[in-house]
PDB file of C-alpha atoms in Angstrom:
ATOM      1  CA  MET A   1       7.894  90.856-106.581  1.00 51.00           C
ATOM      2  CA  VAL A   2       9.049  90.401-103.642  1.00 57.00           C
ATOM      3  CA  PHE A   3       7.402  88.853-100.172  1.00 62.00           C
ATOM      4  CA  ASN A   4       7.445  90.582 -97.415  1.00 71.00           C
ATOM      5  CA  GLY A   5       6.984  89.092 -94.485  1.00 75.00           C
ATOM      6  CA  ASN A   6       4.549  92.279 -92.445  1.00 82.00           C
ATOM      7  CA  LEU A   7       1.897  91.511 -95.336  1.00 83.00           C
ATOM      8  CA  LEU A   8       1.784  88.313 -94.949  1.00 83.00           C
ATOM      9  CA  MET A   9       1.834  88.978 -91.078  1.00 88.00           C
ATOM     10  CA  THR A  10      -1.012  91.132 -92.061  1.00 90.00           C
ATOM     11  CA  ALA A  11      -3.075  89.310 -93.901  1.00 89.00           C
ATOM     12  CA  MET A  12      -2.519  86.932 -92.108  1.00 91.00           C
ATOM     13  CA  PHE A  13      -4.065  89.680 -88.629  1.00 94.00           C
ATOM     14  CA  ILE A  14      -6.540  90.740 -90.902  1.00 95.00           C
ATOM     15  CA  GLY A  15      -8.276  87.160 -92.751  1.00 95.00           C
ATOM     16  CA  ILE A  16      -8.658  86.879 -88.825  1.00 96.00           C
ATOM     17  CA  VAL A  17     -10.256  89.103 -87.659  1.00 96.00           C
ATOM     18  CA  ALA A  18     -12.649  89.134 -90.980  1.00 96.00           C
ATOM     19  CA  TRP A  19     -13.531  85.337 -89.169  1.00 96.00           C
ATOM     20  CA  ILE A  20     -13.918  86.513 -85.994  1.00 97.00           C
ATOM     21  CA  SER A  21     -15.925  88.934 -87.025  1.00 96.00           C
ATOM     22  CA  VAL A  22     -18.148  87.003 -88.787  1.00 96.00           C
ATOM     23  CA  LEU A  23     -18.576  84.349 -85.581  1.00 97.00           C
ATOM     24  CA  THR A  24     -19.220  86.962 -83.746  1.00 96.00           C
ATOM     25  CA  TYR A  25     -22.185  88.107 -85.841  1.00 97.00           C
ATOM     26  CA  VAL A  26     -23.052  84.537 -86.131  1.00 96.00           C
ATOM     27  CA  LEU A  27     -23.284  84.030 -81.953  1.00 96.00           C
ATOM     28  CA  ILE A  28     -25.086  87.773 -81.193  1.00 94.00           C
ATOM     29  CA  ARG A  29     -27.700  86.106 -84.341  1.00 95.00           C
ATOM     30  CA  MET A  30     -27.764  82.753 -81.747  1.00 91.00           C
ATOM     31  CA  VAL A  31     -28.110  83.924 -78.387  1.00 88.00           C
ATOM     32  CA  ARG A  32     -30.489  86.271 -80.165  1.00 88.00           C
ATOM     33  CA  HIS A  33     -33.069  83.737 -81.037  1.00 86.00           C
ATOM     34  CA  TYR A  34     -31.655  81.664 -78.042  1.00 81.00           C
ATOM     35  CA  ASN A  35     -33.267  84.639 -75.762  1.00 79.00           C
ATOM     36  CA  ARG A  36     -36.513  85.598 -78.429  1.00 80.00           C
ATOM     37  CA  LEU A  37     -37.391  81.109 -77.722  1.00 76.00           C
ATOM     38  CA  THR A  38     -36.595  80.813 -73.748  1.00 75.00           C
ATOM     39  CA  GLY A  39     -38.716  84.109 -73.331  1.00 73.00           C
ATOM     40  CA  GLU A  40     -35.709  86.867 -71.864  1.00 64.00           C
ATOM     41  CA  GLY A  41     -36.798  86.986 -68.760  1.00 62.00           C
ATOM     42  CA  GLN A  42     -37.445  83.766 -67.776  1.00 69.00           C
ATOM     43  CA  LYS A  43     -35.257  81.165 -66.710  1.00 73.00           C
ATOM     44  CA  ARG A  44     -36.362  77.705 -68.254  1.00 73.00           C
ATOM     45  CA  GLY A  45     -34.463  76.092 -70.780  1.00 76.00           C
ATOM     46  CA  LEU A  46     -34.976  75.331 -74.462  1.00 75.00           C
ATOM     47  CA  LYS A  47     -35.701  71.562 -73.343  1.00 83.00           C
ATOM     48  CA  GLU A  48     -38.771  73.503 -71.298  1.00 81.00           C
ATOM     49  CA  VAL A  49     -39.733  75.449 -74.416  1.00 80.00           C
ATOM     50  CA  LEU A  50     -39.384  72.524 -76.329  1.00 83.00           C
ATOM     51  CA  ASP A  51     -41.528  70.440 -73.998  1.00 88.00           C
ATOM     52  CA  ALA A  52     -44.317  72.998 -74.448  1.00 86.00           C
ATOM     53  CA  ILE A  53     -44.359  73.188 -77.633  1.00 88.00           C
ATOM     54  CA  THR A  54     -44.763  70.047 -78.536  1.00 93.00           C
ATOM     55  CA  GLY A  55     -47.157  69.580 -75.142  1.00 94.00           C
ATOM     56  CA  ALA A  56     -49.483  72.628 -77.260  1.00 95.00           C
ATOM     57  CA  ILE A  57     -49.569  70.587 -80.607  1.00 96.00           C
ATOM     58  CA  ASP A  58     -50.512  67.788 -78.890  1.00 95.00           C
ATOM     59  CA  VAL A  59     -53.271  69.455 -77.875  1.00 96.00           C
ATOM     60  CA  LEU A  60     -54.050  71.520 -80.967  1.00 97.00           C
ATOM     61  CA  GLN A  61     -53.564  68.025 -82.503  1.00 96.00           C
ATOM     62  CA  LYS A  62     -56.332  66.860 -80.382  1.00 96.00           C
ATOM     63  CA  ARG A  63     -58.885  69.998 -80.410  1.00 97.00           C
ATOM     64  CA  THR A  64     -58.681  69.363 -84.833  1.00 96.00           C
ATOM     65  CA  SER A  65     -59.891  65.821 -84.364  1.00 96.00           C
ATOM     66  CA  GLU A  66     -62.306  66.816 -82.214  1.00 96.00           C
ATOM     67  CA  SER A  67     -63.450  69.387 -84.022  1.00 97.00           C
ATOM     68  CA  GLU A  68     -63.720  67.076 -87.219  1.00 97.00           C
ATOM     69  CA  LYS A  69     -66.124  65.032 -85.953  1.00 96.00           C
ATOM     70  CA  ALA A  70     -68.349  67.270 -84.853  1.00 96.00           C
ATOM     71  CA  ILE A  71     -67.965  68.924 -88.403  1.00 95.00           C
ATOM     72  CA  ARG A  72     -69.063  65.501 -89.762  1.00 94.00           C
ATOM     73  CA  ALA A  73     -71.644  65.279 -87.115  1.00 93.00           C
ATOM     74  CA  VAL A  74     -72.827  68.772 -88.308  1.00 92.00           C
ATOM     75  CA  GLU A  75     -72.598  68.029 -91.798  1.00 89.00           C
ATOM     76  CA  LEU A  76     -74.281  64.532 -91.606  1.00 87.00           C
ATOM     77  CA  ASP A  77     -77.381  66.023 -89.912  1.00 87.00           C
ATOM     78  CA  GLY A  78     -77.280  69.172 -91.794  1.00 84.00           C
ATOM     79  CA  THR A  79     -78.316  66.220 -94.882  1.00 82.00           C
ATOM     80  CA  LYS A  80     -81.842  65.197 -92.819  1.00 83.00           C
ATOM     81  CA  HIS A  81     -82.758  69.827 -93.722  1.00 87.00           C
ATOM     82  CA  VAL A  82     -84.868  71.267 -95.644  1.00 88.00           C
ATOM     83  CA  GLN A  83     -82.545  71.983 -98.653  1.00 87.00           C
ATOM     84  CA  ARG A  84     -84.730  71.390-102.209  1.00 90.00           C
ATOM     85  CA  ILE A  85     -87.673  73.333-102.467  1.00 93.00           C
ATOM     86  CA  GLY A  86     -89.533  73.109-105.870  1.00 94.00           C
ATOM     87  CA  ILE A  87     -92.773  74.861-106.635  1.00 94.00           C
ATOM     88  CA  VAL A  88     -95.309  74.852-109.649  1.00 94.00           C
ATOM     89  CA  ARG A  89     -98.682  76.557-110.702  1.00 93.00           C
ATOM     90  CA  PHE A  90    -101.010  75.324-113.118  1.00 90.00           C
ATOM     91  CA  ASN A  91    -104.573  74.768-113.247  1.00 85.00           C
ATOM     92  CA  PRO A  92    -105.881  72.382-113.415  1.00 81.00           C
ATOM     93  CA  PHE A  93    -109.558  73.256-114.277  1.00 76.00           C
ATOM     94  CA  ALA A  94    -111.085  74.281-117.478  1.00 72.00           C
ATOM     95  CA  ASP A  95    -113.963  76.469-115.273  1.00 69.00           C
ATOM     96  CA  THR A  96    -111.842  78.405-113.219  1.00 67.00           C
ATOM     97  CA  GLY A  97    -108.909  80.894-114.317  1.00 70.00           C
ATOM     98  CA  GLY A  98    -105.915  81.525-113.162  1.00 76.00           C
ATOM     99  CA  THR A  99    -103.153  79.188-111.389  1.00 81.00           C
ATOM    100  CA  GLN A 100    -104.892  79.505-108.220  1.00 84.00           C
ATOM    101  CA  SER A 101    -103.505  75.662-107.959  1.00 90.00           C
ATOM    102  CA  SER A 102    -100.338  74.279-107.046  1.00 93.00           C
ATOM    103  CA  SER A 103     -97.607  71.643-106.851  1.00 95.00           C
ATOM    104  CA  ILE A 104     -94.318  72.116-103.832  1.00 96.00           C
ATOM    105  CA  ALA A 105     -91.696  70.659-103.091  1.00 95.00           C
ATOM    106  CA  ILE A 106     -90.019  70.351 -99.885  1.00 94.00           C
ATOM    107  CA  LEU A 107     -86.876  68.084-100.114  1.00 93.00           C
ATOM    108  CA  ASP A 108     -83.474  67.061 -97.844  1.00 90.00           C
ATOM    109  CA  ALA A 109     -79.922  66.779 -99.748  1.00 87.00           C
ATOM    110  CA  ARG A 110     -80.885  63.208-100.503  1.00 88.00           C
ATOM    111  CA  LYS A 111     -84.400  64.105-102.316  1.00 90.00           C
ATOM    112  CA  ASN A 112     -86.079  62.452 -99.172  1.00 92.00           C
ATOM    113  CA  GLY A 113     -88.972  65.058 -98.167  1.00 93.00           C
ATOM    114  CA  ILE A 114     -92.580  65.327 -99.536  1.00 94.00           C
ATOM    115  CA  VAL A 115     -95.081  66.768-102.041  1.00 95.00           C
ATOM    116  CA  MET A 116     -98.418  69.035-101.353  1.00 96.00           C
ATOM    117  CA  THR A 117    -100.163  69.289-103.672  1.00 95.00           C
ATOM    118  CA  THR A 118    -103.252  72.256-103.741  1.00 94.00           C
ATOM    119  CA  LEU A 119    -106.411  72.330-106.224  1.00 89.00           C
ATOM    120  CA  TYR A 120    -108.651  75.447-106.560  1.00 86.00           C
ATOM    121  CA  GLY A 121    -112.164  74.845-107.660  1.00 79.00           C
ATOM    122  CA  ARG A 122    -114.879  76.559-107.132  1.00 77.00           C
ATOM    123  CA  ALA A 123    -117.105  73.392-105.057  1.00 80.00           C
ATOM    124  CA  GLY A 124    -113.906  73.791-103.174  1.00 82.00           C
ATOM    125  CA  ASN A 125    -110.309  73.185-102.332  1.00 87.00           C
ATOM    126  CA  ARG A 126    -108.052  70.262-101.520  1.00 90.00           C
ATOM    127  CA  SER A 127    -105.113  69.159-100.157  1.00 93.00           C
ATOM    128  CA  TYR A 128    -102.719  65.859-101.021  1.00 93.00           C
ATOM    129  CA  ILE A 129     -99.716  65.492 -99.665  1.00 94.00           C
ATOM    130  CA  LYS A 130     -96.397  62.488-100.780  1.00 94.00           C
ATOM    131  CA  GLU A 131     -94.196  60.854 -99.105  1.00 94.00           C
ATOM    132  CA  ILE A 132     -90.840  61.286-100.789  1.00 93.00           C
ATOM    133  CA  ILE A 133     -88.268  58.839-101.007  1.00 92.00           C
ATOM    134  CA  ALA A 134     -85.118  59.129-103.480  1.00 89.00           C
ATOM    135  CA  GLY A 135     -86.712  61.765-105.756  1.00 87.00           C
ATOM    136  CA  THR A 136     -90.067  59.453-106.118  1.00 88.00           C
ATOM    137  CA  CYS A 137     -93.125  58.029-104.725  1.00 87.00           C
ATOM    138  CA  LYS A 138     -94.115  54.617-103.833  1.00 85.00           C
ATOM    139  CA  GLU A 139     -96.958  54.162-103.108  1.00 85.00           C
ATOM    140  CA  LEU A 140     -98.770  56.575-104.814  1.00 87.00           C
ATOM    141  CA  ASP A 141     -98.759  58.138-108.529  1.00 89.00           C
ATOM    142  CA  LEU A 142     -97.278  60.957-108.821  1.00 91.00           C
ATOM    143  CA  SER A 143     -99.695  63.358-111.555  1.00 91.00           C
ATOM    144  CA  LYS A 144     -96.558  65.807-113.640  1.00 91.00           C
ATOM    145  CA  GLU A 145     -97.594  68.639-111.962  1.00 92.00           C
ATOM    146  CA  GLU A 146     -95.799  67.433-108.965  1.00 93.00           C
ATOM    147  CA  LYS A 147     -92.749  65.601-110.498  1.00 92.00           C
ATOM    148  CA  GLU A 148     -92.311  69.191-112.117  1.00 93.00           C
ATOM    149  CA  ALA A 149     -91.793  70.287-108.730  1.00 94.00           C
ATOM    150  CA  ILE A 150     -89.317  67.673-107.801  1.00 93.00           C
ATOM    151  CA  GLN A 151     -87.741  68.215-110.679  1.00 93.00           C
ATOM    152  CA  LYS A 152     -87.443  71.310-109.451  1.00 93.00           C
ATOM    153  CA  ALA A 153     -86.286  70.956-106.281  1.00 93.00           C
ATOM    154  CA  ILE A 154     -83.961  68.723-107.785  1.00 90.00           C
ATOM    155  CA  VAL A 155     -81.943  70.937-109.965  1.00 89.00           C
ATOM    156  CA  GLY A 156     -82.507  73.859-107.308  1.00 77.00           C
ATOM    157  CA  GLY A 157     -85.616  75.563-109.119  1.00 47.00           C
ATOM    158  CA  THR A 158     -86.189  76.859-105.519  1.00 46.00           C
ATOM    159  CA  SER A 159     -83.702  77.216-102.748  1.00 41.00           C
TER     160      SER A 159
END
């Protein structure tokens, strides 16, 4: 095979043109990206754009921190509201018909609240309210219906 100098020059020329074409393509992409970052019609440099982005990130981090604090406060406050209700109907007296008496437990997330019992009888109605702390009554004994209402409230009987 004869080694021709013109062939070598042509190959080098094609290689250089290809290399320049690749570099031109990369440069055009970089310039377009730079123009998009800086805003094509504005006279801002990359430093100003990056400073603006950094400032926006700082503001967003501050707002995120404030939002997280507010969410924690709402969650804490939400544990103090009524979240669980348990209801039991029963017949405490043999001389009355139907289950017209009832116990209702109204509790928050910490199992604190009240249990209210209404006894229906022919001679009259009676209502009792007992304070519930951590799922139990410290001061008075609970009836089996009141205990059942509290248990229903705790496990989510009627929510």
